[in-house]
Amino acid sequence: MATGDSSNIFARLRSYLPAGWFPDSAPILAGVLSGIASVLSVSYGLFIYAKAQTRILTATDGWLDLISYDFFGSNLPRKTGETDAAFLARIRANLFQERATRKAYTTVLTTLTGYAPIIFEPANPYDTGAMNASTSAGFCGVGRMGSIAMPYTVLVTAYRPKLQGASMGMGFADAPKITAMNTPLSTSYNGSLSNYTSAASDADIYAAVNATRAEGITAWVAITNHS
């Protein structure tokens, strides 16, 4: 017997009646009280459900979709087949996600794809390196050519998440790294990338970068497969 179910409410109603008014076995009374308890149990269940929808942490079903729309408009819809728990996690991550910093780009893309991005600012000496600086690899090492003609610009190299699923036949499970004749459209001689799913599409990656960048910042994004 759980709080709010028919048996619980029946027992409560029975206990409210004055002692001695009815015998212990009263089938007609039990029938009347059972009918009332059944209706009240449904009402209690609706109350508990409605109460849960008033908080993001406990919201479920279509209410999560409404919460997402309230905060993000059409920018964070539920994915096809996505569970309430997974959708809630994405909503919370976006609500409290740091924005507008290099760390924010790294955090959001790593969370989304599982791989840290490469971030390069053409006008940032720490990215381009400097000649004859003891703490810099300079242009002959990891340093890259910069340009002050590209202020407020960031170049982001993001990696697609590893595909999930099982291919047919030969059992290759690391597409498209393992392919037939080294072509990107097949995972084996008798398998296909259609057998795989991705945790995030290219559109998701673009949207994540756009949602993270500050106003006035130009973010160029290159998306590639991780080696």
PDB file of C-alpha atoms in Angstrom:
ATOM      1  CA  MET A   1       0.000   0.000   0.000  1.00  0.00           C
ATOM      2  CA  ALA A   2       1.571   3.258  -1.133  1.00  0.00           C
ATOM      3  CA  THR A   3       0.580   6.796  -0.274  1.00  0.00           C
ATOM      4  CA  GLY A   4      -2.217   7.949  -2.545  1.00  0.00           C
ATOM      5  CA  ASP A   5      -3.202   4.604  -4.040  1.00  0.00           C
ATOM      6  CA  SER A   6      -6.750   3.240  -3.749  1.00  0.00           C
ATOM      7  CA  SER A   7      -5.978   1.011  -0.758  1.00  0.00           C
ATOM      8  CA  ASN A   8      -4.307   3.850   1.130  1.00  0.00           C
ATOM      9  CA  ILE A   9      -7.144   6.289   0.545  1.00  0.00           C
ATOM     10  CA  PHE A  10      -9.744   3.620   1.372  1.00  0.00           C
ATOM     11  CA  ALA A  11      -8.030   2.988   4.711  1.00  0.00           C
ATOM     12  CA  ARG A  12      -7.928   6.690   5.455  1.00  0.00           C
ATOM     13  CA  LEU A  13     -11.621   7.164   4.670  1.00  0.00           C
ATOM     14  CA  ARG A  14     -12.539   4.151   6.791  1.00  0.00           C
ATOM     15  CA  SER A  15     -10.510   5.468   9.715  1.00  0.00           C
ATOM     16  CA  TYR A  16     -12.375   8.789   9.663  1.00  0.00           C
ATOM     17  CA  LEU A  17     -15.739   7.121  10.374  1.00  0.00           C
ATOM     18  CA  PRO A  18     -16.796   7.091  14.055  1.00  0.00           C
ATOM     19  CA  ALA A  19     -16.057   3.810  15.820  1.00  0.00           C
ATOM     20  CA  GLY A  20     -19.121   1.616  16.229  1.00  0.00           C
ATOM     21  CA  TRP A  21     -21.122   3.041  13.374  1.00  0.00           C
ATOM     22  CA  PHE A  22     -20.384   0.098  11.102  1.00  0.00           C
ATOM     23  CA  PRO A  23     -19.285  -3.487  11.704  1.00  0.00           C
ATOM     24  CA  ASP A  24     -15.826  -4.643  10.685  1.00  0.00           C
ATOM     25  CA  SER A  25     -17.326  -6.402   7.677  1.00  0.00           C
ATOM     26  CA  ALA A  26     -19.533  -3.966   5.775  1.00  0.00           C
ATOM     27  CA  PRO A  27     -19.604  -4.884   2.069  1.00  0.00           C
ATOM     28  CA  ILE A  28     -21.898  -2.060   0.995  1.00  0.00           C
ATOM     29  CA  LEU A  29     -19.848   0.542   2.878  1.00  0.00           C
ATOM     30  CA  ALA A  30     -16.650  -0.936   1.446  1.00  0.00           C
ATOM     31  CA  GLY A  31     -18.078  -0.662  -2.079  1.00  0.00           C
ATOM     32  CA  VAL A  32     -19.006   2.985  -1.613  1.00  0.00           C
ATOM     33  CA  LEU A  33     -15.630   3.872  -0.054  1.00  0.00           C
ATOM     34  CA  SER A  34     -13.737   1.921  -2.726  1.00  0.00           C
ATOM     35  CA  GLY A  35     -15.428   3.918  -5.492  1.00  0.00           C
ATOM     36  CA  ILE A  36     -14.579   7.195  -3.797  1.00  0.00           C
ATOM     37  CA  ALA A  37     -11.007   6.029  -3.129  1.00  0.00           C
ATOM     38  CA  SER A  38     -10.538   5.060  -6.777  1.00  0.00           C
ATOM     39  CA  VAL A  39     -11.494   8.539  -7.990  1.00  0.00           C
ATOM     40  CA  LEU A  40      -9.417  10.290  -5.339  1.00  0.00           C
ATOM     41  CA  SER A  41      -6.429   8.084  -6.182  1.00  0.00           C
ATOM     42  CA  VAL A  42      -6.522   9.232  -9.799  1.00  0.00           C
ATOM     43  CA  SER A  43      -6.814  12.849  -8.641  1.00  0.00           C
ATOM     44  CA  TYR A  44      -3.847  12.398  -6.308  1.00  0.00           C
ATOM     45  CA  GLY A  45      -1.795  10.919  -9.135  1.00  0.00           C
ATOM     46  CA  LEU A  46      -2.590  13.922 -11.328  1.00  0.00           C
ATOM     47  CA  PHE A  47      -1.590  16.246  -8.495  1.00  0.00           C
ATOM     48  CA  ILE A  48       1.777  14.499  -8.049  1.00  0.00           C
ATOM     49  CA  TYR A  49       2.372  14.585 -11.820  1.00  0.00           C
ATOM     50  CA  ALA A  50       1.465  18.283 -12.063  1.00  0.00           C
ATOM     51  CA  LYS A  51       3.680  19.115  -9.100  1.00  0.00           C
ATOM     52  CA  ALA A  52       6.638  17.377 -10.754  1.00  0.00           C
ATOM     53  CA  GLN A  53       6.239  19.497 -13.901  1.00  0.00           C
ATOM     54  CA  THR A  54       6.766  22.729 -11.957  1.00  0.00           C
ATOM     55  CA  ARG A  55      10.493  21.996 -11.546  1.00  0.00           C
ATOM     56  CA  ILE A  56      13.037  21.370 -14.304  1.00  0.00           C
ATOM     57  CA  LEU A  57      14.706  18.521 -12.407  1.00  0.00           C
ATOM     58  CA  THR A  58      11.489  16.515 -12.140  1.00  0.00           C
ATOM     59  CA  ALA A  59       9.667  17.532 -15.336  1.00  0.00           C
ATOM     60  CA  THR A  60       8.865  14.818 -17.879  1.00  0.00           C
ATOM     61  CA  ASP A  61       7.187  14.191 -21.221  1.00  0.00           C
ATOM     62  CA  GLY A  62       6.047  17.176 -23.254  1.00  0.00           C
ATOM     63  CA  TRP A  63       6.654  19.510 -20.335  1.00  0.00           C
ATOM     64  CA  LEU A  64      10.399  19.135 -20.899  1.00  0.00           C
ATOM     65  CA  ASP A  65       9.858  20.205 -24.497  1.00  0.00           C
ATOM     66  CA  LEU A  66       7.974  23.289 -23.275  1.00  0.00           C
ATOM     67  CA  ILE A  67      10.756  24.097 -20.799  1.00  0.00           C
ATOM     68  CA  SER A  68      13.332  23.840 -23.572  1.00  0.00           C
ATOM     69  CA  TYR A  69      11.258  26.123 -25.779  1.00  0.00           C
ATOM     70  CA  ASP A  70      10.810  28.653 -22.944  1.00  0.00           C
ATOM     71  CA  PHE A  71      14.572  28.990 -22.460  1.00  0.00           C
ATOM     72  CA  PHE A  72      15.995  28.319 -25.907  1.00  0.00           C
ATOM     73  CA  GLY A  73      13.182  28.820 -28.393  1.00  0.00           C
ATOM     74  CA  SER A  74      13.582  26.397 -31.300  1.00  0.00           C
ATOM     75  CA  ASN A  75      17.361  26.084 -30.820  1.00  0.00           C
ATOM     76  CA  LEU A  76      17.292  23.038 -28.529  1.00  0.00           C
ATOM     77  CA  PRO A  77      14.581  20.602 -29.658  1.00  0.00           C
ATOM     78  CA  ARG A  78      14.315  17.032 -28.441  1.00  0.00           C
ATOM     79  CA  LYS A  79      16.116  14.612 -30.738  1.00  0.00           C
ATOM     80  CA  THR A  80      14.253  11.730 -32.337  1.00  0.00           C
ATOM     81  CA  GLY A  81      13.921   8.950 -29.778  1.00  0.00           C
ATOM     82  CA  GLU A  82      15.687  10.945 -27.069  1.00  0.00           C
ATOM     83  CA  THR A  83      14.710   9.951 -23.534  1.00  0.00           C
ATOM     84  CA  ASP A  84      13.556  12.392 -20.867  1.00  0.00           C
ATOM     85  CA  ALA A  85      16.771  11.821 -18.900  1.00  0.00           C
ATOM     86  CA  ALA A  86      19.031  12.564 -21.884  1.00  0.00           C
ATOM     87  CA  PHE A  87      16.983  15.606 -22.916  1.00  0.00           C
ATOM     88  CA  LEU A  88      17.000  16.934 -19.342  1.00  0.00           C
ATOM     89  CA  ALA A  89      20.784  16.564 -19.208  1.00  0.00           C
ATOM     90  CA  ARG A  90      21.149  18.621 -22.409  1.00  0.00           C
ATOM     91  CA  ILE A  91      18.779  21.310 -21.108  1.00  0.00           C
ATOM     92  CA  ARG A  92      20.714  21.621 -17.841  1.00  0.00           C
ATOM     93  CA  ALA A  93      24.052  21.663 -19.634  1.00  0.00           C
ATOM     94  CA  ASN A  94      22.903  24.516 -21.864  1.00  0.00           C
ATOM     95  CA  LEU A  95      21.326  26.453 -19.011  1.00  0.00           C
ATOM     96  CA  PHE A  96      24.540  26.570 -17.012  1.00  0.00           C
ATOM     97  CA  GLN A  97      27.065  26.443 -19.830  1.00  0.00           C
ATOM     98  CA  GLU A  98      29.853  29.006 -19.711  1.00  0.00           C
ATOM     99  CA  ARG A  99      29.790  31.275 -22.768  1.00  0.00           C
ATOM    100  CA  ALA A 100      32.016  33.602 -24.773  1.00  0.00           C
ATOM    101  CA  THR A 101      35.428  32.261 -23.680  1.00  0.00           C
ATOM    102  CA  ARG A 102      37.957  29.838 -25.152  1.00  0.00           C
ATOM    103  CA  LYS A 103      37.303  27.520 -22.244  1.00  0.00           C
ATOM    104  CA  ALA A 104      33.601  27.628 -23.090  1.00  0.00           C
ATOM    105  CA  TYR A 105      34.248  26.499 -26.681  1.00  0.00           C
ATOM    106  CA  THR A 106      36.384  23.639 -25.414  1.00  0.00           C
ATOM    107  CA  THR A 107      33.893  22.585 -22.758  1.00  0.00           C
ATOM    108  CA  VAL A 108      30.771  22.659 -24.908  1.00  0.00           C
ATOM    109  CA  LEU A 109      32.350  20.885 -27.900  1.00  0.00           C
ATOM    110  CA  THR A 110      34.078  18.276 -25.763  1.00  0.00           C
ATOM    111  CA  THR A 111      30.791  17.551 -24.010  1.00  0.00           C
ATOM    112  CA  LEU A 112      28.938  17.379 -27.314  1.00  0.00           C
ATOM    113  CA  THR A 113      31.398  15.315 -29.361  1.00  0.00           C
ATOM    114  CA  GLY A 114      33.756  13.661 -26.902  1.00  0.00           C
ATOM    115  CA  TYR A 115      36.764  15.402 -28.492  1.00  0.00           C
ATOM    116  CA  ALA A 116      38.420  18.691 -27.551  1.00  0.00           C
ATOM    117  CA  PRO A 117      38.475  21.183 -30.443  1.00  0.00           C
ATOM    118  CA  ILE A 118      41.456  23.092 -31.792  1.00  0.00           C
ATOM    119  CA  ILE A 119      41.004  26.822 -31.262  1.00  0.00           C
ATOM    120  CA  PHE A 120      43.065  29.429 -33.097  1.00  0.00           C
ATOM    121  CA  GLU A 121      42.821  33.220 -32.905  1.00  0.00           C
ATOM    122  CA  PRO A 122      44.770  34.880 -35.735  1.00  0.00           C
ATOM    123  CA  ALA A 123      45.329  38.028 -33.660  1.00  0.00           C
ATOM    124  CA  ASN A 124      46.450  36.198 -30.530  1.00  0.00           C
ATOM    125  CA  PRO A 125      50.261  35.903 -30.163  1.00  0.00           C
ATOM    126  CA  TYR A 126      49.835  32.976 -27.796  1.00  0.00           C
ATOM    127  CA  ASP A 127      48.343  31.042 -30.717  1.00  0.00           C
ATOM    128  CA  THR A 128      50.606  32.270 -33.497  1.00  0.00           C
ATOM    129  CA  GLY A 129      53.875  32.121 -31.635  1.00  0.00           C
ATOM    130  CA  ALA A 130      56.701  34.652 -31.840  1.00  0.00           C
ATOM    131  CA  MET A 131      60.167  34.548 -33.367  1.00  0.00           C
ATOM    132  CA  ASN A 132      63.089  34.194 -30.946  1.00  0.00           C
ATOM    133  CA  ALA A 133      60.811  33.959 -27.903  1.00  0.00           C
ATOM    134  CA  SER A 134      62.028  31.386 -25.405  1.00  0.00           C
ATOM    135  CA  THR A 135      58.499  30.344 -24.469  1.00  0.00           C
ATOM    136  CA  SER A 136      57.230  30.049 -28.043  1.00  0.00           C
ATOM    137  CA  ALA A 137      57.777  27.437 -30.711  1.00  0.00           C
ATOM    138  CA  GLY A 138      57.561  30.215 -33.247  1.00  0.00           C
ATOM    139  CA  PHE A 139      56.666  29.778 -36.884  1.00  0.00           C
ATOM    140  CA  CYS A 140      58.857  26.720 -37.280  1.00  0.00           C
ATOM    141  CA  GLY A 141      57.071  24.774 -34.560  1.00  0.00           C
ATOM    142  CA  VAL A 142      53.430  24.715 -33.555  1.00  0.00           C
ATOM    143  CA  GLY A 143      53.050  28.417 -34.191  1.00  0.00           C
ATOM    144  CA  ARG A 144      50.831  29.469 -37.100  1.00  0.00           C
ATOM    145  CA  MET A 145      50.771  32.629 -39.174  1.00  0.00           C
ATOM    146  CA  GLY A 146      48.591  35.244 -37.545  1.00  0.00           C
ATOM    147  CA  SER A 147      47.016  38.456 -38.764  1.00  0.00           C
ATOM    148  CA  ILE A 148      45.806  41.589 -37.024  1.00  0.00           C
ATOM    149  CA  ALA A 149      43.582  42.078 -40.053  1.00  0.00           C
ATOM    150  CA  MET A 150      41.275  39.479 -38.525  1.00  0.00           C
ATOM    151  CA  PRO A 151      40.330  40.957 -35.144  1.00  0.00           C
ATOM    152  CA  TYR A 152      37.549  39.414 -33.091  1.00  0.00           C
ATOM    153  CA  THR A 153      37.869  36.213 -35.096  1.00  0.00           C
ATOM    154  CA  VAL A 154      38.290  32.638 -33.917  1.00  0.00           C
ATOM    155  CA  LEU A 155      38.962  29.556 -36.043  1.00  0.00           C
ATOM    156  CA  VAL A 156      37.558  26.376 -34.542  1.00  0.00           C
ATOM    157  CA  THR A 157      38.367  22.870 -35.686  1.00  0.00           C
ATOM    158  CA  ALA A 158      35.724  20.540 -34.256  1.00  0.00           C
ATOM    159  CA  TYR A 159      35.636  16.767 -34.457  1.00  0.00           C
ATOM    160  CA  ARG A 160      32.603  14.650 -35.150  1.00  0.00           C
ATOM    161  CA  PRO A 161      31.724  12.195 -32.383  1.00  0.00           C
ATOM    162  CA  LYS A 162      32.609   8.552 -32.892  1.00  0.00           C
ATOM    163  CA  LEU A 163      29.801   6.688 -34.612  1.00  0.00           C
ATOM    164  CA  GLN A 164      27.873   4.190 -32.526  1.00  0.00           C
ATOM    165  CA  GLY A 165      26.383   0.920 -33.736  1.00  0.00           C
ATOM    166  CA  ALA A 166      27.276  -2.439 -35.225  1.00  0.00           C
ATOM    167  CA  SER A 167      27.884  -3.053 -38.907  1.00  0.00           C
ATOM    168  CA  MET A 168      26.611  -6.102 -40.711  1.00  0.00           C
ATOM    169  CA  GLY A 169      28.621  -9.112 -41.718  1.00  0.00           C
ATOM    170  CA  MET A 170      32.287  -8.729 -40.895  1.00  0.00           C
ATOM    171  CA  GLY A 171      31.689  -6.863 -37.651  1.00  0.00           C
ATOM    172  CA  PHE A 172      33.809  -3.798 -38.239  1.00  0.00           C
ATOM    173  CA  ALA A 173      32.923  -1.298 -35.506  1.00  0.00           C
ATOM    174  CA  ASP A 174      35.072   1.746 -36.159  1.00  0.00           C
ATOM    175  CA  ALA A 175      33.636   3.514 -39.199  1.00  0.00           C
ATOM    176  CA  PRO A 176      34.760   5.206 -41.307  1.00  0.00           C
ATOM    177  CA  LYS A 177      38.292   4.351 -40.158  1.00  0.00           C
ATOM    178  CA  ILE A 178      37.795   0.813 -41.451  1.00  0.00           C
ATOM    179  CA  THR A 179      36.300   0.961 -44.931  1.00  0.00           C
ATOM    180  CA  ALA A 180      35.964  -0.987 -48.127  1.00  0.00           C
ATOM    181  CA  MET A 181      38.639   0.120 -50.586  1.00  0.00           C
ATOM    182  CA  ASN A 182      39.213   3.175 -48.392  1.00  0.00           C
ATOM    183  CA  THR A 183      35.953   4.853 -49.431  1.00  0.00           C
ATOM    184  CA  PRO A 184      34.017   6.926 -46.882  1.00  0.00           C
ATOM    185  CA  LEU A 185      30.594   5.516 -47.712  1.00  0.00           C
ATOM    186  CA  SER A 186      31.150   1.968 -46.505  1.00  0.00           C
ATOM    187  CA  THR A 187      32.296   0.359 -43.266  1.00  0.00           C
ATOM    188  CA  SER A 188      33.079  -3.008 -44.801  1.00  0.00           C
ATOM    189  CA  TYR A 189      32.394  -4.944 -47.976  1.00  0.00           C
ATOM    190  CA  ASN A 190      28.916  -5.764 -46.732  1.00  0.00           C
ATOM    191  CA  GLY A 191      28.280  -3.004 -44.199  1.00  0.00           C
ATOM    192  CA  SER A 192      27.167   0.612 -44.382  1.00  0.00           C
ATOM    193  CA  LEU A 193      27.359   3.815 -42.382  1.00  0.00           C
ATOM    194  CA  SER A 194      23.564   3.699 -42.321  1.00  0.00           C
ATOM    195  CA  ASN A 195      23.945   1.116 -39.564  1.00  0.00           C
ATOM    196  CA  TYR A 196      25.518   3.722 -37.306  1.00  0.00           C
ATOM    197  CA  THR A 197      24.184   6.671 -35.358  1.00  0.00           C
ATOM    198  CA  SER A 198      25.949   9.813 -34.185  1.00  0.00           C
ATOM    199  CA  ALA A 199      25.489  11.586 -30.865  1.00  0.00           C
ATOM    200  CA  ALA A 200      25.721  14.957 -32.598  1.00  0.00           C
ATOM    201  CA  SER A 201      25.278  16.077 -36.185  1.00  0.00           C
ATOM    202  CA  ASP A 202      27.287  18.766 -37.959  1.00  0.00           C
ATOM    203  CA  ALA A 203      24.311  21.065 -37.440  1.00  0.00           C
ATOM    204  CA  ASP A 204      24.507  20.428 -33.679  1.00  0.00           C
ATOM    205  CA  ILE A 205      28.183  21.419 -33.699  1.00  0.00           C
ATOM    206  CA  TYR A 206      27.537  24.626 -35.639  1.00  0.00           C
ATOM    207  CA  ALA A 207      24.677  25.498 -33.289  1.00  0.00           C
ATOM    208  CA  ALA A 208      26.843  24.858 -30.214  1.00  0.00           C
ATOM    209  CA  VAL A 209      29.583  27.179 -31.473  1.00  0.00           C
ATOM    210  CA  ASN A 210      27.098  29.867 -32.453  1.00  0.00           C
ATOM    211  CA  ALA A 211      25.426  29.680 -29.040  1.00  0.00           C
ATOM    212  CA  THR A 212      28.807  29.966 -27.298  1.00  0.00           C
ATOM    213  CA  ARG A 213      30.399  32.852 -29.201  1.00  0.00           C
ATOM    214  CA  ALA A 214      30.044  36.416 -27.951  1.00  0.00           C
ATOM    215  CA  GLU A 215      28.245  39.077 -29.956  1.00  0.00           C
ATOM    216  CA  GLY A 216      30.575  40.710 -32.483  1.00  0.00           C
ATOM    217  CA  ILE A 217      32.832  37.655 -32.697  1.00  0.00           C
ATOM    218  CA  THR A 218      33.229  35.852 -36.014  1.00  0.00           C
ATOM    219  CA  ALA A 219      33.668  32.110 -35.549  1.00  0.00           C
ATOM    220  CA  TRP A 220      34.822  30.029 -38.504  1.00  0.00           C
ATOM    221  CA  VAL A 221      34.216  26.322 -37.971  1.00  0.00           C
ATOM    222  CA  ALA A 222      35.851  23.367 -39.690  1.00  0.00           C
ATOM    223  CA  ILE A 223      34.329  19.969 -38.895  1.00  0.00           C
ATOM    224  CA  THR A 224      36.321  16.822 -39.490  1.00  0.00           C
ATOM    225  CA  ASN A 225      36.526  13.200 -38.361  1.00  0.00           C
ATOM    226  CA  HIS A 226      38.879  12.433 -35.534  1.00  0.00           C
ATOM    227  CA  SER A 227      41.886  10.363 -36.582  1.00  0.00           C
TER     228      SER A 227
END
